[in-house]
């Protein structure tokens, strides 16, 4: 629908009039303001986040990254840094080469050894996150021509994942074009992009966030120290900090209900226990995928704008849609290669 406004069907968004990348940038929090709320070094966090994005863009290697920040990270994070291997989004096991790690202050090991701690303790889903059949790479395709901006995805996500005030994994960015009565609106839903080259993984000084085999980027709440460096490294603003607030004033005993994220039963929200004090994000409703169900946002979409499936299956509907001439990714120049695609 690219003709004059009087040729456009009522209610069909003029997607071509919007700049989704600019919409993302407009929503972004100020890095300095965000990190000023933490007990950690703001300048270090900003520098590490910017260079983590450079790693995603292929402008800096992961080895060079950690050689640059090893001493500062060890001073800032102490044992939390020394006891975990340094992430590498370039590596198949997501950690830097052993020979490089040997010369640094971090421990030597693979991300598999880090991830297995979660499942070994019986606290979560399979460390590799293999999905329903064990070989999927989950992806989402969102048709912007079908999104009506109803925010049902936002509400369904909060209800499913029991997210607290200030934490909304699925938001719908909106932009109006034209002047009354010739007005159109573009709606751009923004979950976590589940990037193939995620700077949030690269920047984490304690290996608390990593990419599972099924393409979903996981946050190990028991490892996360809440430094929030990953929040400002994310080019999409898709990460949030859990300050421990609840909806108890609006819903009786709201904090008593268990969040099902990653298949972990953490019980009611109490004090400073995880995920309070951690960074949180959309997980494509991993706990639902493991049961053979769609994410809550996909299931509830009234416009049928969201589609979920295996991007590695060329015969799947989402793979075909992601390969269509209408498909694009947000902020493609960042080199993150998201597993979320949009249709113009």
Tab-separated table of C-alpha atoms in Angstrom:
chain	number	residue	atom	x	y	z
A	1	UNK	CA	0.000	0.000	0.000
A	2	UNK	CA	2.353	2.724	-1.194
A	3	UNK	CA	-0.019	4.946	-3.116
A	4	UNK	CA	-1.754	8.165	-2.053
A	5	UNK	CA	-3.554	8.155	1.255
A	6	UNK	CA	-7.017	8.019	-0.345
A	7	UNK	CA	-6.007	4.762	-2.093
A	8	UNK	CA	-4.972	3.103	1.154
A	9	UNK	CA	-7.411	0.793	2.895
A	10	UNK	CA	-8.667	2.120	6.237
A	11	UNK	CA	-6.628	0.831	9.137
A	12	UNK	CA	-3.707	-0.471	7.046
A	13	UNK	CA	-0.508	1.098	8.432
A	14	UNK	CA	1.789	3.017	6.142
A	15	UNK	CA	4.892	1.069	7.168
A	16	UNK	CA	7.017	2.804	4.549
A	17	UNK	CA	6.539	6.133	6.318
A	18	UNK	CA	8.227	4.901	9.500
A	19	UNK	CA	11.850	4.352	10.432
A	20	UNK	CA	11.766	1.433	12.889
A	21	UNK	CA	15.440	1.842	13.752
A	22	UNK	CA	14.840	5.469	14.741
A	23	UNK	CA	11.848	4.350	16.814
A	24	UNK	CA	14.143	1.995	18.737
A	25	UNK	CA	16.683	4.760	19.306
A	26	UNK	CA	13.979	7.117	20.563
A	27	UNK	CA	13.002	4.585	23.241
A	28	UNK	CA	16.565	3.977	24.424
A	29	UNK	CA	17.545	4.937	27.960
A	30	UNK	CA	20.556	7.174	28.570
A	31	UNK	CA	23.499	4.867	29.421
A	32	UNK	CA	24.909	7.201	32.039
A	33	UNK	CA	21.562	7.623	33.770
A	34	UNK	CA	20.948	3.873	33.756
A	35	UNK	CA	24.333	2.942	35.202
A	36	UNK	CA	24.276	5.748	37.767
A	37	UNK	CA	21.662	3.661	39.611
A	38	UNK	CA	24.153	0.833	40.178
A	39	UNK	CA	27.133	0.361	42.496
A	40	UNK	CA	29.434	-0.338	39.565
A	41	UNK	CA	31.714	1.835	37.442
A	42	UNK	CA	29.620	3.830	34.971
A	43	UNK	CA	32.490	4.800	32.671
A	44	UNK	CA	33.724	1.205	32.531
A	45	UNK	CA	30.231	-0.048	31.730
A	46	UNK	CA	29.744	2.436	28.903
A	47	UNK	CA	33.140	1.611	27.393
A	48	UNK	CA	32.596	-2.160	27.661
A	49	UNK	CA	29.111	-1.880	26.169
A	50	UNK	CA	30.257	0.189	23.192
A	51	UNK	CA	33.111	-2.201	22.459
A	52	UNK	CA	30.801	-5.197	22.843
A	53	UNK	CA	28.755	-3.707	20.005
A	54	UNK	CA	31.976	-3.401	18.004
A	55	UNK	CA	32.552	-7.134	18.499
A	56	UNK	CA	29.065	-7.798	17.094
A	57	UNK	CA	29.859	-5.610	14.108
A	58	UNK	CA	33.122	-7.480	13.509
A	59	UNK	CA	35.279	-4.441	14.266
A	60	UNK	CA	36.968	-6.003	17.309
A	61	UNK	CA	37.708	-9.605	18.268
A	62	UNK	CA	36.505	-11.128	21.524
A	63	UNK	CA	40.112	-11.874	22.495
A	64	UNK	CA	41.089	-8.241	21.946
A	65	UNK	CA	38.026	-7.191	23.903
A	66	UNK	CA	38.918	-9.125	27.045
A	67	UNK	CA	42.609	-8.302	26.831
A	68	UNK	CA	41.494	-4.679	26.862
A	69	UNK	CA	39.127	-5.014	29.838
A	70	UNK	CA	40.579	-7.890	31.878
A	71	UNK	CA	42.360	-5.859	34.541
A	72	UNK	CA	39.548	-3.337	34.937
A	73	UNK	CA	36.912	-6.071	35.147
A	74	UNK	CA	38.952	-7.963	37.755
A	75	UNK	CA	39.285	-4.818	39.868
A	76	UNK	CA	35.609	-3.994	39.542
A	77	UNK	CA	34.015	-7.429	39.965
A	78	UNK	CA	36.614	-9.443	41.906
A	79	UNK	CA	35.853	-13.129	42.406
A	80	UNK	CA	32.607	-12.904	40.429
A	81	UNK	CA	34.769	-12.150	37.399
A	82	UNK	CA	37.716	-14.408	38.215
A	83	UNK	CA	35.571	-17.502	38.724
A	84	UNK	CA	33.847	-17.444	35.318
A	85	UNK	CA	35.169	-17.722	31.754
A	86	UNK	CA	35.040	-14.662	29.528
A	87	UNK	CA	32.260	-14.682	26.893
A	88	UNK	CA	32.993	-14.661	23.177
A	89	UNK	CA	30.149	-14.280	20.704
A	90	UNK	CA	32.548	-15.375	17.963
A	91	UNK	CA	33.171	-18.786	19.496
A	92	UNK	CA	31.172	-21.954	19.076
A	93	UNK	CA	31.209	-22.519	22.829
A	94	UNK	CA	30.775	-18.778	23.471
A	95	UNK	CA	33.967	-18.358	25.472
A	96	UNK	CA	37.417	-17.127	24.456
A	97	UNK	CA	40.162	-19.558	23.564
A	98	UNK	CA	41.830	-21.315	26.503
A	99	UNK	CA	45.270	-20.040	25.556
A	100	UNK	CA	44.001	-16.447	25.706
A	101	UNK	CA	42.117	-17.049	28.937
A	102	UNK	CA	45.271	-18.501	30.512
A	103	UNK	CA	46.912	-15.092	30.295
A	104	UNK	CA	43.959	-13.249	31.864
A	105	UNK	CA	42.345	-13.061	35.276
A	106	UNK	CA	39.275	-15.084	34.317
A	107	UNK	CA	38.781	-18.815	34.683
A	108	UNK	CA	39.261	-21.184	31.763
A	109	UNK	CA	36.271	-23.148	30.505
A	110	UNK	CA	33.457	-23.371	28.013
A	111	UNK	CA	29.976	-21.922	28.246
A	112	UNK	CA	28.686	-25.495	28.378
A	113	UNK	CA	30.366	-25.903	31.766
A	114	UNK	CA	28.758	-22.671	32.941
A	115	UNK	CA	25.315	-23.548	31.652
A	116	UNK	CA	25.365	-27.085	32.997
A	117	UNK	CA	25.533	-25.783	36.558
A	118	UNK	CA	21.931	-24.637	36.238
A	119	UNK	CA	20.564	-28.004	35.125
A	120	UNK	CA	22.915	-29.956	37.411
A	121	UNK	CA	21.313	-28.241	40.390
A	122	UNK	CA	17.882	-29.145	39.083
A	123	UNK	CA	16.991	-25.467	38.882
A	124	UNK	CA	16.018	-25.032	35.269
A	125	UNK	CA	15.553	-26.153	31.728
A	126	UNK	CA	18.208	-28.069	29.847
A	127	UNK	CA	21.386	-26.015	29.716
A	128	UNK	CA	21.467	-26.151	25.944
A	129	UNK	CA	17.814	-25.230	25.609
A	130	UNK	CA	17.320	-27.750	22.843
A	131	UNK	CA	13.593	-27.142	22.410
A	132	UNK	CA	10.793	-29.513	21.540
A	133	UNK	CA	12.741	-31.741	19.145
A	134	UNK	CA	16.279	-30.798	20.071
A	135	UNK	CA	17.460	-29.086	16.895
A	136	UNK	CA	15.260	-26.021	16.423
A	137	UNK	CA	16.498	-22.463	16.104
A	138	UNK	CA	13.516	-20.513	17.261
A	139	UNK	CA	12.611	-17.380	15.375
A	140	UNK	CA	9.732	-14.939	15.215
A	141	UNK	CA	8.335	-13.052	12.237
A	142	UNK	CA	6.096	-10.043	12.894
A	143	UNK	CA	3.924	-8.688	10.069
A	144	UNK	CA	3.721	-4.925	10.560
A	145	UNK	CA	0.811	-4.713	8.114
A	146	UNK	CA	-1.237	-6.865	10.499
A	147	UNK	CA	-0.248	-5.340	13.858
A	148	UNK	CA	-3.178	-3.229	15.081
A	149	UNK	CA	-1.395	-1.837	18.133
A	150	UNK	CA	-3.806	-3.395	20.610
A	151	UNK	CA	-1.022	-4.239	23.114
A	152	UNK	CA	-2.530	-7.651	23.780
A	153	UNK	CA	0.972	-9.088	23.389
A	154	UNK	CA	2.248	-6.784	26.131
A	155	UNK	CA	-0.518	-7.797	28.521
A	156	UNK	CA	-0.271	-11.514	27.699
A	157	UNK	CA	3.485	-11.453	28.261
A	158	UNK	CA	3.178	-9.776	31.647
A	159	UNK	CA	0.472	-12.213	32.712
A	160	UNK	CA	2.415	-15.263	31.504
A	161	UNK	CA	5.803	-14.299	32.908
A	162	UNK	CA	4.507	-12.525	36.023
A	163	UNK	CA	6.755	-9.534	35.387
A	164	UNK	CA	6.795	-6.783	38.041
A	165	UNK	CA	6.173	-3.045	37.587
A	166	UNK	CA	8.667	-1.484	35.195
A	167	UNK	CA	9.436	-4.780	33.458
A	168	UNK	CA	7.671	-5.394	30.127
A	169	UNK	CA	9.344	-7.845	27.794
A	170	UNK	CA	7.001	-7.035	24.894
A	171	UNK	CA	6.350	-3.396	24.100
A	172	UNK	CA	4.724	-1.912	21.020
A	173	UNK	CA	6.408	1.207	19.684
A	174	UNK	CA	4.016	3.578	17.918
A	175	UNK	CA	4.501	6.397	15.433
A	176	UNK	CA	1.849	8.552	13.755
A	177	UNK	CA	2.230	10.080	10.311
A	178	UNK	CA	0.359	12.856	8.559
A	179	UNK	CA	-2.202	15.349	9.767
A	180	UNK	CA	-5.867	14.886	10.571
A	181	UNK	CA	-7.817	13.524	8.816
A	182	UNK	CA	-5.026	12.017	6.686
A	183	UNK	CA	-3.360	10.145	9.566
A	184	UNK	CA	-1.762	6.700	9.683
A	185	UNK	CA	0.014	4.893	12.501
A	186	UNK	CA	2.843	2.391	12.401
A	187	UNK	CA	3.065	-0.138	15.226
A	188	UNK	CA	6.354	-1.959	15.796
A	189	UNK	CA	6.283	-4.670	18.501
A	190	UNK	CA	9.676	-5.179	20.133
A	191	UNK	CA	10.467	-8.357	22.056
A	192	UNK	CA	14.045	-9.457	22.725
A	193	UNK	CA	15.674	-10.008	19.336
A	194	UNK	CA	17.432	-13.247	20.474
A	195	UNK	CA	20.504	-12.198	18.459
A	196	UNK	CA	22.946	-14.606	16.883
A	197	UNK	CA	25.768	-12.178	17.783
A	198	UNK	CA	24.467	-10.673	21.024
A	199	UNK	CA	26.539	-7.855	22.560
A	200	UNK	CA	24.723	-8.498	25.853
A	201	UNK	CA	26.523	-11.856	26.008
A	202	UNK	CA	29.883	-10.366	25.078
A	203	UNK	CA	29.753	-7.649	27.741
A	204	UNK	CA	28.686	-9.782	30.725
A	205	UNK	CA	31.651	-9.952	33.151
A	206	UNK	CA	30.255	-13.011	34.969
A	207	UNK	CA	28.899	-15.125	32.084
A	208	UNK	CA	25.350	-14.758	33.388
A	209	UNK	CA	23.854	-14.378	29.927
A	210	UNK	CA	24.499	-16.739	27.036
A	211	UNK	CA	22.889	-18.039	23.864
A	212	UNK	CA	21.306	-21.469	24.054
A	213	UNK	CA	21.464	-23.962	21.206
A	214	UNK	CA	17.858	-23.177	20.283
A	215	UNK	CA	18.753	-19.542	19.554
A	216	UNK	CA	17.247	-18.090	22.731
A	217	UNK	CA	19.491	-15.825	24.795
A	218	UNK	CA	19.251	-16.948	28.408
A	219	UNK	CA	19.817	-15.057	31.665
A	220	UNK	CA	21.026	-17.148	34.602
A	221	UNK	CA	19.481	-15.223	37.475
A	222	UNK	CA	21.592	-17.086	40.016
A	223	UNK	CA	24.771	-15.848	38.334
A	224	UNK	CA	23.641	-12.306	37.406
A	225	UNK	CA	25.063	-9.591	39.677
A	226	UNK	CA	22.846	-6.807	38.349
A	227	UNK	CA	25.621	-4.583	36.965
A	228	UNK	CA	23.329	-3.682	34.032
A	229	UNK	CA	26.172	-3.431	31.538
A	230	UNK	CA	24.158	-5.738	29.280
A	231	UNK	CA	21.221	-3.337	29.343
A	232	UNK	CA	23.168	-0.546	27.691
A	233	UNK	CA	24.991	-2.961	25.362
A	234	UNK	CA	21.659	-4.096	23.892
A	235	UNK	CA	21.014	-2.007	20.742
A	236	UNK	CA	17.274	-2.612	21.131
A	237	UNK	CA	16.631	-1.584	24.741
A	238	UNK	CA	15.095	-4.999	25.375
A	239	UNK	CA	16.471	-5.595	28.878
A	240	UNK	CA	15.068	-4.456	32.214
A	241	UNK	CA	16.155	-4.381	35.835
A	242	UNK	CA	14.010	-5.964	38.533
A	243	UNK	CA	13.882	-3.533	41.465
A	244	UNK	CA	11.761	-5.875	43.556
A	245	UNK	CA	8.469	-4.054	43.165
A	246	UNK	CA	5.157	-5.901	43.089
A	247	UNK	CA	1.570	-5.337	42.017
A	248	UNK	CA	0.277	-6.131	45.497
A	249	UNK	CA	-1.612	-2.835	45.673
A	250	UNK	CA	-3.471	-3.676	42.475
A	251	UNK	CA	-3.744	-7.462	42.836
A	252	UNK	CA	-3.843	-9.222	46.194
A	253	UNK	CA	-0.877	-11.535	46.729
A	254	UNK	CA	0.534	-10.753	43.277
A	255	UNK	CA	4.035	-11.539	44.522
A	256	UNK	CA	2.959	-14.988	45.642
A	257	UNK	CA	2.628	-16.304	42.080
A	258	UNK	CA	5.654	-18.078	40.652
A	259	UNK	CA	7.262	-16.850	37.445
A	260	UNK	CA	7.750	-19.807	35.072
A	261	UNK	CA	10.718	-18.373	33.175
A	262	UNK	CA	13.191	-20.917	31.801
A	263	UNK	CA	11.204	-23.643	33.545
A	264	UNK	CA	12.540	-22.614	36.968
A	265	UNK	CA	10.197	-22.709	39.971
A	266	UNK	CA	11.486	-19.895	42.182
A	267	UNK	CA	8.475	-19.623	44.455
A	268	UNK	CA	7.063	-16.308	45.617
A	269	UNK	CA	9.029	-13.077	45.357
A	270	UNK	CA	10.875	-12.477	48.607
A	271	UNK	CA	13.453	-9.902	49.654
A	272	UNK	CA	16.473	-9.832	47.371
A	273	UNK	CA	16.114	-13.372	46.028
A	274	UNK	CA	16.456	-13.818	42.271
A	275	UNK	CA	15.168	-12.502	39.969
A	276	UNK	CA	14.954	-9.431	42.206
A	277	UNK	CA	18.132	-7.461	41.605
A	278	UNK	CA	18.701	-9.118	38.231
A	279	UNK	CA	18.388	-8.030	34.626
A	280	UNK	CA	15.404	-9.630	32.890
A	281	UNK	CA	14.236	-10.028	29.302
A	282	UNK	CA	11.953	-11.891	26.913
A	283	UNK	CA	12.874	-15.566	26.526
A	284	UNK	CA	10.425	-16.409	23.703
A	285	UNK	CA	8.504	-18.107	26.557
A	286	UNK	CA	11.052	-20.928	26.613
A	287	UNK	CA	8.965	-22.817	29.177
A	288	UNK	CA	6.056	-22.868	26.706
A	289	UNK	CA	8.232	-23.859	23.737
A	290	UNK	CA	9.527	-26.820	25.730
A	291	UNK	CA	5.900	-27.941	26.136
A	292	UNK	CA	5.215	-27.608	22.408
A	293	UNK	CA	3.246	-24.389	22.851
A	294	UNK	CA	3.619	-20.974	21.257
A	295	UNK	CA	4.833	-17.952	23.237
A	296	UNK	CA	2.006	-16.125	24.973
A	297	UNK	CA	2.365	-13.082	22.721
A	298	UNK	CA	1.962	-15.219	19.589
A	299	UNK	CA	-1.005	-17.126	20.953
A	300	UNK	CA	-2.884	-13.982	21.934
A	301	UNK	CA	-2.170	-11.756	18.889
A	302	UNK	CA	-5.616	-10.677	17.661
A	303	UNK	CA	-4.282	-9.523	14.299
A	304	UNK	CA	-2.372	-12.759	13.672
A	305	UNK	CA	0.708	-10.588	13.170
A	306	UNK	CA	3.146	-12.842	15.054
A	307	UNK	CA	4.518	-16.104	13.753
A	308	UNK	CA	6.824	-18.523	15.566
A	309	UNK	CA	8.821	-21.458	14.292
A	310	UNK	CA	12.134	-23.044	13.347
A	311	UNK	CA	14.338	-20.801	11.224
A	312	UNK	CA	16.612	-23.752	10.440
A	313	UNK	CA	13.760	-25.630	8.764
A	314	UNK	CA	13.598	-24.230	5.208
A	315	UNK	CA	10.099	-25.637	4.819
A	316	UNK	CA	8.736	-23.902	7.915
A	317	UNK	CA	6.410	-20.961	7.495
A	318	UNK	CA	8.618	-18.600	9.503
A	319	UNK	CA	11.728	-19.520	7.492
A	320	UNK	CA	9.896	-18.764	4.265
A	321	UNK	CA	8.563	-15.491	5.661
A	322	UNK	CA	11.999	-14.464	6.955
A	323	UNK	CA	13.389	-15.086	3.464
A	324	UNK	CA	10.715	-13.046	1.674
A	325	UNK	CA	11.334	-9.710	-0.036
A	326	UNK	CA	9.241	-7.985	2.651
A	327	UNK	CA	11.454	-9.184	5.510
A	328	UNK	CA	13.939	-7.049	7.408
A	329	UNK	CA	15.685	-7.011	10.793
A	330	UNK	CA	15.935	-4.106	13.197
A	331	UNK	CA	19.247	-2.234	13.189
A	332	UNK	CA	20.884	-4.588	10.698
A	333	UNK	CA	24.054	-2.461	10.667
A	334	UNK	CA	24.767	-3.554	14.266
A	335	UNK	CA	25.754	-7.030	13.037
A	336	UNK	CA	23.652	-8.728	15.717
A	337	UNK	CA	21.692	-10.878	13.213
A	338	UNK	CA	18.436	-11.067	15.215
A	339	UNK	CA	16.177	-14.111	15.179
A	340	UNK	CA	13.228	-11.715	15.026
A	341	UNK	CA	12.216	-10.568	11.553
A	342	UNK	CA	9.646	-8.010	10.451
A	343	UNK	CA	7.544	-7.841	7.312
A	344	UNK	CA	7.079	-4.387	5.762
